Short mmCIF file of C-alpha atoms and ligand atoms in Angstrom, two decimals:
data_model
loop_
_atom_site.label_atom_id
_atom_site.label_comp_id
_atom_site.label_asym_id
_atom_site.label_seq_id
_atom_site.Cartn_x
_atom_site.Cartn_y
_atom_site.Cartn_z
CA UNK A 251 141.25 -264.80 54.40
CA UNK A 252 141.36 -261.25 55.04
CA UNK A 253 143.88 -258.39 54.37
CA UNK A 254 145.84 -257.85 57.72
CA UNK A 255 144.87 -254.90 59.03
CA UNK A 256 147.39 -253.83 62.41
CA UNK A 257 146.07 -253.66 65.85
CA UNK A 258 148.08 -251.49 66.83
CA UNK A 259 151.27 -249.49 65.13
CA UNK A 260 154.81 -247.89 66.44
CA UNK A 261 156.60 -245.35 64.48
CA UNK A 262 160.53 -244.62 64.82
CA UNK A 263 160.13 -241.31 64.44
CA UNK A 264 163.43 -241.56 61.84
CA UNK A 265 161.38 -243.12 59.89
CA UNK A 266 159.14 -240.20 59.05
CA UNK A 267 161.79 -238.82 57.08
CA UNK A 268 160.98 -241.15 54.41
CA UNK A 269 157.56 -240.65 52.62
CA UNK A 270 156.47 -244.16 52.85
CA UNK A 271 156.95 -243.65 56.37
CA UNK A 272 154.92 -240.32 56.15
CA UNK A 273 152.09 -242.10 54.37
CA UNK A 274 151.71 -245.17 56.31
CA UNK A 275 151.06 -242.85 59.58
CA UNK A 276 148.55 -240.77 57.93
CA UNK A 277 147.19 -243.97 56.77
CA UNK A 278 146.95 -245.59 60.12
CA UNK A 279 145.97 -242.08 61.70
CA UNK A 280 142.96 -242.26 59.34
CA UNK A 281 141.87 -245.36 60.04
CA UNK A 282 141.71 -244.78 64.01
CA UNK A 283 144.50 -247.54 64.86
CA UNK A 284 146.62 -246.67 68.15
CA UNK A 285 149.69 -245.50 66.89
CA UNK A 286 152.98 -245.16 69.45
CA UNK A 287 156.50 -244.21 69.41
CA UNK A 288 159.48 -246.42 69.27
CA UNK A 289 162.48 -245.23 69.84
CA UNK A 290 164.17 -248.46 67.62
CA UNK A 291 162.49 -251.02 65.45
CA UNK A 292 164.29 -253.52 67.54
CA UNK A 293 162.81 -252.39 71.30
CA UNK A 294 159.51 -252.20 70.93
CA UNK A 295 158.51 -252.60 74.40
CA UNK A 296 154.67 -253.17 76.26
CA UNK A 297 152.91 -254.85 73.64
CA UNK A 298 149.72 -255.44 75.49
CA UNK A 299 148.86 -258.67 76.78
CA UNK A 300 148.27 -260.36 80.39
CA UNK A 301 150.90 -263.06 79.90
CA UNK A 302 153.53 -264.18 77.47
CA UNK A 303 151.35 -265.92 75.20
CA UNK A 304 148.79 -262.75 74.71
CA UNK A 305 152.10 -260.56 74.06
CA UNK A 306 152.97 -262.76 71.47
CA UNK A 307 149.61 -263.28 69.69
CA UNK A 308 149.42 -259.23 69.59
CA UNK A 309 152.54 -258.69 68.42
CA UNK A 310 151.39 -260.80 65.14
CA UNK A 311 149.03 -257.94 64.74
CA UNK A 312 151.44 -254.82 65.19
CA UNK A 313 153.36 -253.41 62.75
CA UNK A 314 156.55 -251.73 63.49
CA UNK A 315 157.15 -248.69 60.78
CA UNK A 316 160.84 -248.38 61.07
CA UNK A 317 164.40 -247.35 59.42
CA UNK A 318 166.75 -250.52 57.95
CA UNK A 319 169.97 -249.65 59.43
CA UNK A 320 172.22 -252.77 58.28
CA UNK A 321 172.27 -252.80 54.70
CA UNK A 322 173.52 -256.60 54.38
CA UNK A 323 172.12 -258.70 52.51
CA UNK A 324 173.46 -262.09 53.36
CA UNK A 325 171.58 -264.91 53.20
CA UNK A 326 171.74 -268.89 53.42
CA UNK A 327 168.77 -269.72 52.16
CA UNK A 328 169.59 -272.44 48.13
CA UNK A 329 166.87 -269.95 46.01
CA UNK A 330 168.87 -266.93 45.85
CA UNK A 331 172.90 -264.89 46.19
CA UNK A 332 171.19 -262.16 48.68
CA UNK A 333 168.06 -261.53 50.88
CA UNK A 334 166.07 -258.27 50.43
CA UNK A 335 165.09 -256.78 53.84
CA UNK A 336 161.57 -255.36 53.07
CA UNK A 337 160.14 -256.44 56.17
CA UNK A 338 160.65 -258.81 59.19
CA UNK A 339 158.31 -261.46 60.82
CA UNK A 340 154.89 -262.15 59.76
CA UNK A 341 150.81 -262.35 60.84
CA UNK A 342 150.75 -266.24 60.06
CA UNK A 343 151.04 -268.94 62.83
CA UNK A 344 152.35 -271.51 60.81
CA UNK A 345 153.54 -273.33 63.77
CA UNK A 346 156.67 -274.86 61.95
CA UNK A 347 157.93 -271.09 61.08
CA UNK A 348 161.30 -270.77 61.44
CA UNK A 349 160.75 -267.01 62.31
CA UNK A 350 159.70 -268.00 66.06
CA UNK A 351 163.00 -269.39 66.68
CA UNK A 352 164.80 -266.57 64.59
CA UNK A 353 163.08 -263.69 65.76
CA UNK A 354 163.04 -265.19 69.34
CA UNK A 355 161.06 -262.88 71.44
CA UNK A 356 160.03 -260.08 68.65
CA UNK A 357 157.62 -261.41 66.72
CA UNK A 358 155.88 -258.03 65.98
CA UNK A 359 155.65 -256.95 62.13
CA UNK A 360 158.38 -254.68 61.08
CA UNK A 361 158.00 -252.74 58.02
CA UNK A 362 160.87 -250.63 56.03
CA UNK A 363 160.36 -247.21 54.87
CA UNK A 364 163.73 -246.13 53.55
CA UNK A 365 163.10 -247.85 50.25
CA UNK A 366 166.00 -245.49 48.66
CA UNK A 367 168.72 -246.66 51.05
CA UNK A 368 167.67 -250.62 50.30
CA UNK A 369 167.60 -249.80 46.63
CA UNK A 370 170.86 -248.37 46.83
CA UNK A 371 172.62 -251.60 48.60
CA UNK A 372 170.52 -253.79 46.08
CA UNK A 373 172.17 -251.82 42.90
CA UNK A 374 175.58 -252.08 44.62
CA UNK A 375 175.23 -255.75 45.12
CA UNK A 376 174.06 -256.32 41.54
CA UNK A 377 177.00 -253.95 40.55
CA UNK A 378 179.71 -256.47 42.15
CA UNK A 379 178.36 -259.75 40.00
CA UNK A 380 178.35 -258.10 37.14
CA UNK A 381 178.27 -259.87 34.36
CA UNK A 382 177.01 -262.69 36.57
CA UNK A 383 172.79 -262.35 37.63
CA UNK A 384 172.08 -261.57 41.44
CA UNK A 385 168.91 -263.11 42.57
CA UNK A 386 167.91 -261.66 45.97
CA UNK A 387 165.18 -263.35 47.83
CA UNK A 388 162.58 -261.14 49.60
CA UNK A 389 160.80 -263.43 51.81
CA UNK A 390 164.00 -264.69 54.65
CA UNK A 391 162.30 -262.86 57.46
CA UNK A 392 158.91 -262.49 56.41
CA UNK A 393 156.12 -262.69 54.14
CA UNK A 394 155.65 -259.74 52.44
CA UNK A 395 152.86 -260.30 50.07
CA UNK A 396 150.55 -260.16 53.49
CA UNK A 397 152.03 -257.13 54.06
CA UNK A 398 151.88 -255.17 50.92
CA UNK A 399 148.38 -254.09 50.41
CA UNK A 400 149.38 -251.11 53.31
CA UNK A 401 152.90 -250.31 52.18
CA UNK A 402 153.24 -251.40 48.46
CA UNK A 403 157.24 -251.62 49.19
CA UNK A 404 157.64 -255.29 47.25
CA UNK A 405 155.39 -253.46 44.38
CA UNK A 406 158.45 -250.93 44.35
CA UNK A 407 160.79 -253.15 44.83
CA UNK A 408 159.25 -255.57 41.54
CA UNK A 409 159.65 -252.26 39.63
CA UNK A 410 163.02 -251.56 40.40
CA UNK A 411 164.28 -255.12 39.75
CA UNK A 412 162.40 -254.80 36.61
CA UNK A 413 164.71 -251.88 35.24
CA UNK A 414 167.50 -253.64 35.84
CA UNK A 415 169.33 -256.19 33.36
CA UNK A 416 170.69 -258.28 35.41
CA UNK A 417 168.89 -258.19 38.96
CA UNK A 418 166.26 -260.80 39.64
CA UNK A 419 163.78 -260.67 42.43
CA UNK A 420 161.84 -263.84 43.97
CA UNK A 421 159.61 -264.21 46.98
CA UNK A 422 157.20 -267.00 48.76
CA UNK A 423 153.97 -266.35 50.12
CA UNK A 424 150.89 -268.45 51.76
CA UNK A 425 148.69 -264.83 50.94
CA UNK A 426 146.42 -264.48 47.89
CA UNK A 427 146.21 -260.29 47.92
CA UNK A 428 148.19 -259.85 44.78
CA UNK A 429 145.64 -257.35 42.70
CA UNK A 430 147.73 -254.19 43.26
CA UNK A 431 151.03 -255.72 41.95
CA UNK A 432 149.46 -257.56 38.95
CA UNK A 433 150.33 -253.75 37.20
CA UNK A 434 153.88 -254.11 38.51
CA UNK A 435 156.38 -253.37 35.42
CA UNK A 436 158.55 -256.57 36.68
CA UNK A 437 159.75 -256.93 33.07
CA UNK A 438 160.23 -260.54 33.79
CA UNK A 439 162.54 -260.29 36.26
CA UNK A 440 160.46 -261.24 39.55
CA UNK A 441 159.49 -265.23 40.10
CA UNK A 442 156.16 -265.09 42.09
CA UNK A 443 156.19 -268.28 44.55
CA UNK A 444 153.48 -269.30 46.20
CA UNK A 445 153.65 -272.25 49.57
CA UNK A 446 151.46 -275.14 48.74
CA UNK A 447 151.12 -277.96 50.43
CA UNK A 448 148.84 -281.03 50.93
CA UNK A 449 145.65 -280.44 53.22
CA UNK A 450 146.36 -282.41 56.14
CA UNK A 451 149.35 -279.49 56.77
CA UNK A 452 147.17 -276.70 55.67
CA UNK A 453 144.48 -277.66 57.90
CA UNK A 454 146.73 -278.51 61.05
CA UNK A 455 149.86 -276.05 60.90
CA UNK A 456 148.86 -273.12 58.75
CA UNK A 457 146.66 -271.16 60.96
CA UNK A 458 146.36 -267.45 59.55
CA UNK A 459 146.58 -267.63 56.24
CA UNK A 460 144.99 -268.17 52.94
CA UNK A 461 143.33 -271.02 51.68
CA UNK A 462 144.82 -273.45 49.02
CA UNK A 463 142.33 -272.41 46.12
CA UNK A 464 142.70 -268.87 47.30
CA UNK A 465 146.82 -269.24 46.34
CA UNK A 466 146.32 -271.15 43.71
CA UNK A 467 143.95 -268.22 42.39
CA UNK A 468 146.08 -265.99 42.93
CA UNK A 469 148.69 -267.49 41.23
CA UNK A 470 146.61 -267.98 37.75
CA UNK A 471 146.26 -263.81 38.27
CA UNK A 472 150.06 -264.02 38.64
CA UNK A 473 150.58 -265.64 35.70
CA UNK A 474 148.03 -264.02 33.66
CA UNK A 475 150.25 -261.08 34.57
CA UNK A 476 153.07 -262.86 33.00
CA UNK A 477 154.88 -263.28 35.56
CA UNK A 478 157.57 -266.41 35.93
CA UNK A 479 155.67 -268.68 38.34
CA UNK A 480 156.73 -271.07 40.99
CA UNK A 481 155.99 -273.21 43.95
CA UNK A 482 157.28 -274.29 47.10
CA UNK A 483 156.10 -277.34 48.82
CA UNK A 484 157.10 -277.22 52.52
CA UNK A 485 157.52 -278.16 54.87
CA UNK A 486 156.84 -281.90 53.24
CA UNK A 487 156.04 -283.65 56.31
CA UNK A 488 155.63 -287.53 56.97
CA UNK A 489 152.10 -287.02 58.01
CA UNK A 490 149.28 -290.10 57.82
CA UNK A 491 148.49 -290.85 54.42
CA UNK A 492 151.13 -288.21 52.99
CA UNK A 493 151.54 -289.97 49.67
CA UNK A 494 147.66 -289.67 48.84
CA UNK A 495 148.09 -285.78 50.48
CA UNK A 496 150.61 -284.66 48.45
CA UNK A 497 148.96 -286.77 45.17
CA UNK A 498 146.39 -284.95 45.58
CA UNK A 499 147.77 -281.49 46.42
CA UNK A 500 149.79 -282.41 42.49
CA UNK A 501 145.98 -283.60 41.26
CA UNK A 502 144.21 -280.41 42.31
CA UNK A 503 147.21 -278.03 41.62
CA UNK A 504 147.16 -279.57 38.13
CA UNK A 505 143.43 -279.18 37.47
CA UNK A 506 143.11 -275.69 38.75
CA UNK A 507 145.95 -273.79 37.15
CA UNK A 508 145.29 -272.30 33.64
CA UNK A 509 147.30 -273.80 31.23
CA UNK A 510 149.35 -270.31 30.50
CA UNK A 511 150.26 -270.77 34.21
CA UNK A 512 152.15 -274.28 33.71
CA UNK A 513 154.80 -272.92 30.96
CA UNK A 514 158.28 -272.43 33.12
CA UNK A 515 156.93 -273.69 36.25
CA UNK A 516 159.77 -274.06 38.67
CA UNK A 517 159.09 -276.61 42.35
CA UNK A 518 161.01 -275.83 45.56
CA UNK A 519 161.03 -279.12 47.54
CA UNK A 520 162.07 -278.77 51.51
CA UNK A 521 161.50 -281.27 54.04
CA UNK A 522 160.38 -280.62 57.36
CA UNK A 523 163.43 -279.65 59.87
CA UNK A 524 163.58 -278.39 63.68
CA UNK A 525 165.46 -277.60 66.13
CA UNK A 526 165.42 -278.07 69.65
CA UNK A 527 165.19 -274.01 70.53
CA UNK A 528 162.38 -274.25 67.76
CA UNK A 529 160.48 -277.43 69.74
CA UNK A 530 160.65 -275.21 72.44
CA UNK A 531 159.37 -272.18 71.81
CA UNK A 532 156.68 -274.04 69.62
CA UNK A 533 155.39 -276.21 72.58
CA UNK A 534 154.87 -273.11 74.64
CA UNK A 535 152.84 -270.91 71.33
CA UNK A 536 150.62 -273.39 70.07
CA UNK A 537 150.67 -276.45 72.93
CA UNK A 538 147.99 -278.05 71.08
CA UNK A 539 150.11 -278.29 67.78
CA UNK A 540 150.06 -281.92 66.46
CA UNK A 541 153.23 -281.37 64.50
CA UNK A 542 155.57 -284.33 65.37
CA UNK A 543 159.35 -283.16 66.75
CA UNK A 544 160.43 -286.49 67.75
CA UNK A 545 164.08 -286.40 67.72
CA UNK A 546 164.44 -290.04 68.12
CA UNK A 547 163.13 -290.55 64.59
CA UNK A 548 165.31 -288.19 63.03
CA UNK A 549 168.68 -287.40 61.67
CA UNK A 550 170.56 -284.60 63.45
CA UNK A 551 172.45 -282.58 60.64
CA UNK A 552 175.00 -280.39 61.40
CA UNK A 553 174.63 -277.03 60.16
CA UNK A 554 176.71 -273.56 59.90
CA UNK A 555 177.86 -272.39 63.70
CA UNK A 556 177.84 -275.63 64.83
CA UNK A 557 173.67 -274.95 65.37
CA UNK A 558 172.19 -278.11 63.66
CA UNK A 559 168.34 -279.52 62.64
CA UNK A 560 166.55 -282.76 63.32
CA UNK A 561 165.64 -283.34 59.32
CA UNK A 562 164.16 -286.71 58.55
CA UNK A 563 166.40 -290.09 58.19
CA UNK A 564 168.08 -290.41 54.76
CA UNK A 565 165.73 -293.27 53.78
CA UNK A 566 162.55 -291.53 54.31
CA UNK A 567 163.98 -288.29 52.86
CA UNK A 568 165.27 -290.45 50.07
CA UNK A 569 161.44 -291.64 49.41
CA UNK A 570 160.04 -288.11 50.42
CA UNK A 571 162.40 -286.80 47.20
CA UNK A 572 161.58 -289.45 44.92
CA UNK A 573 157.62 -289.42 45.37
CA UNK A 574 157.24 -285.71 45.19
CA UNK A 575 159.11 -285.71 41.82
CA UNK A 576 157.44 -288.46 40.39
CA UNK A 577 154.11 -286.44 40.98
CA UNK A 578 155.89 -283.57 39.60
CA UNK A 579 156.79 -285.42 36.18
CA UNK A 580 153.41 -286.74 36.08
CA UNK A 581 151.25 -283.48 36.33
CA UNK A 582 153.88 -281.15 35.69
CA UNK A 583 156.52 -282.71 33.45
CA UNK A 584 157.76 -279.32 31.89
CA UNK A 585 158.39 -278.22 35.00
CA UNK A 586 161.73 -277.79 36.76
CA UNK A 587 162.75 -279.44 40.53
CA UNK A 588 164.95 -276.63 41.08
CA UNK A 589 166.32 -278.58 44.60
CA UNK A 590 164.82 -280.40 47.53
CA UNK A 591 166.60 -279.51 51.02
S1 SF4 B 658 153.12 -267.48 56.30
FE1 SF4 B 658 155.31 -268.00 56.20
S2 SF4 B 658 156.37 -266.41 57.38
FE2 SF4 B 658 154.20 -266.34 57.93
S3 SF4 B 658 153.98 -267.62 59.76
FE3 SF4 B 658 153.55 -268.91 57.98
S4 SF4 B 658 155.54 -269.83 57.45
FE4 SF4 B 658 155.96 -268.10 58.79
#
């Protein structure tokens, strides 16, 4: 897989107050990409493209260099107190992604240049726990390892956790270009996730991204650079054969990782889940998608805002659970289950 490299770019021009912001333009100006002005991250209008399924296939490949106004970092996700806006949506067509439903008809790449200002809300959030530790998760709206070679933000943002006592930084990717923050001075403090899963998924739903041994690569570099390591599996879907799939993603995952890398190994467990917006929109982007969205054989569960998700039935998410952790304490057994969802 390659770095992404933008199509095309938009500046705010706000955000060439900011010297990231400064950079990235000379950067794209060097390279000979188109670059245009956006008056707001949030109305980026004409991406190019003869229907609605062009626009949205180019706006995976345009990145949106732009101010973050709202400085809140709520989030809902189990892994972490706050979310860390570094960046929002993503050049992957996972079809599952939750980002096509929550990012409805943006779907370009937005990238944040006022690094200070985010810092600032991060240290203030820390501030309020105190003595308690503040995790913030950096991946809610995007993921920003496949980002990072251009901007280096998360780099930044590793270092700055790092200096703090009690702050601790964690992110998920499905991208392998990790060289430049293998330096990073995270003191410890950032948990470097990768998104496994078993081939059949890979194969079928994870268009645009890396491969399996490329992450898992990656994540021996990762933990050669001593940082705390983890994986999620997900979505874990009820695919043909899925017990001898995810066996043998555990078999593989086992054999390939250097043994440094299996010390304080943490495993993020979350079961397919959809909605019927999310059926929707995924129908129309990738029609030929073979990922099953049968609400019949589901259980509805009712989430915040009345907005709820078709997750499996409790018996097959009962034996999803149980199956994945036994593989766990069989190849893995110091590692921890932190939850399954
Ligand atoms: S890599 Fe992650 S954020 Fe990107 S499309 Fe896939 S699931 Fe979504």
């Amino acid at each position: 897989m390659k770095e992404f490299e933008p199509q095309l770019v938009y500046i705010e021009p706000g955000a060439l107050e900011y010297p990231l912001g400064r950079e990235l333009k000379e950067k794209f100006e060097k390279k000979g990409v188109e670059i245009r002005e956006t008056t707001s991250h949030n109305q980026v209008r004409n991406i190019p493209g003869k229907n609605e399924l062009q626009q949205y296939r180019n706006a995976k490949s345009t990145l949106v260099i732009g101010v973050r106004k709202t400085l809140k970092f709520d989030t809902s996700k189990p892994s972490a107190e706050y979310a860390l806006p570094l960046a929002t949506g993503c050049m992957g067509h996972c079809h599952y992604c939750y980002l096509q439903t929550t990012l409805g008809n943006k779907p370009y790449i937005r990238t944040y240049v006022n690094l200070e200002d985010i810092f600032e809300a991060t240290d203030k959030y820390i501030k309020e726990r105190e003595p308690e530790i503040t995790r913030f998760e950096a991946a809610c709206t995007s993921d920003v390892v496949g980002l990072d070679h251009l901007t280096h933000s998360l780099k930044k943002t590793i270092e700055h956790i790092g200096q703090t006592d009690l702050g601790r930084l964690r992110f998920v990717t499905k991208y392998h270009h990790v060289d430049h923050l293998l330096d990073a001075k995270h003191n410890g403090n950032t948990r470097f996730r990768f998104s496994v899963n078993s081939d059949h998924v890979i194969k079928h739903f994870e268009p645009g991204t890396s491969s399996f041994l490329e992450r898992i690569e990656a994540a021996g570099k990762v933990a050669k650079a001593d940082y705390p390591l983890g994986f999620i599996v997900a979505p874990l879907i009820l695919h043909e054969n899925w017990k001898e799939g995810y066996y043998d993603l555990f078999e593989r995952l086992e054999a390939i990782l250097p043994a440094y890398a299996k010390k304080d190994l943490t495993f993020e467990l979350i079961q397919h889940r959809f909605t019927k917006t999310a059926k929707n929109i995924i129908q129309k982007r990738y029609p030929k998608s073979k990922l099953e969205m049968n609400e019949e054989e589901r259980k509805y569960k009712w989430g915040r805002y009345g907005r709820g998700k078709y997750v499996y039935k409790d018996e097959q998410a009962g034996e999803l659970k149980e199956t994945i952790q036994t593989y766990i304490d069989r190849f893995f057994p110091e590692a921890k289950m932190e939850y399954f969802t």
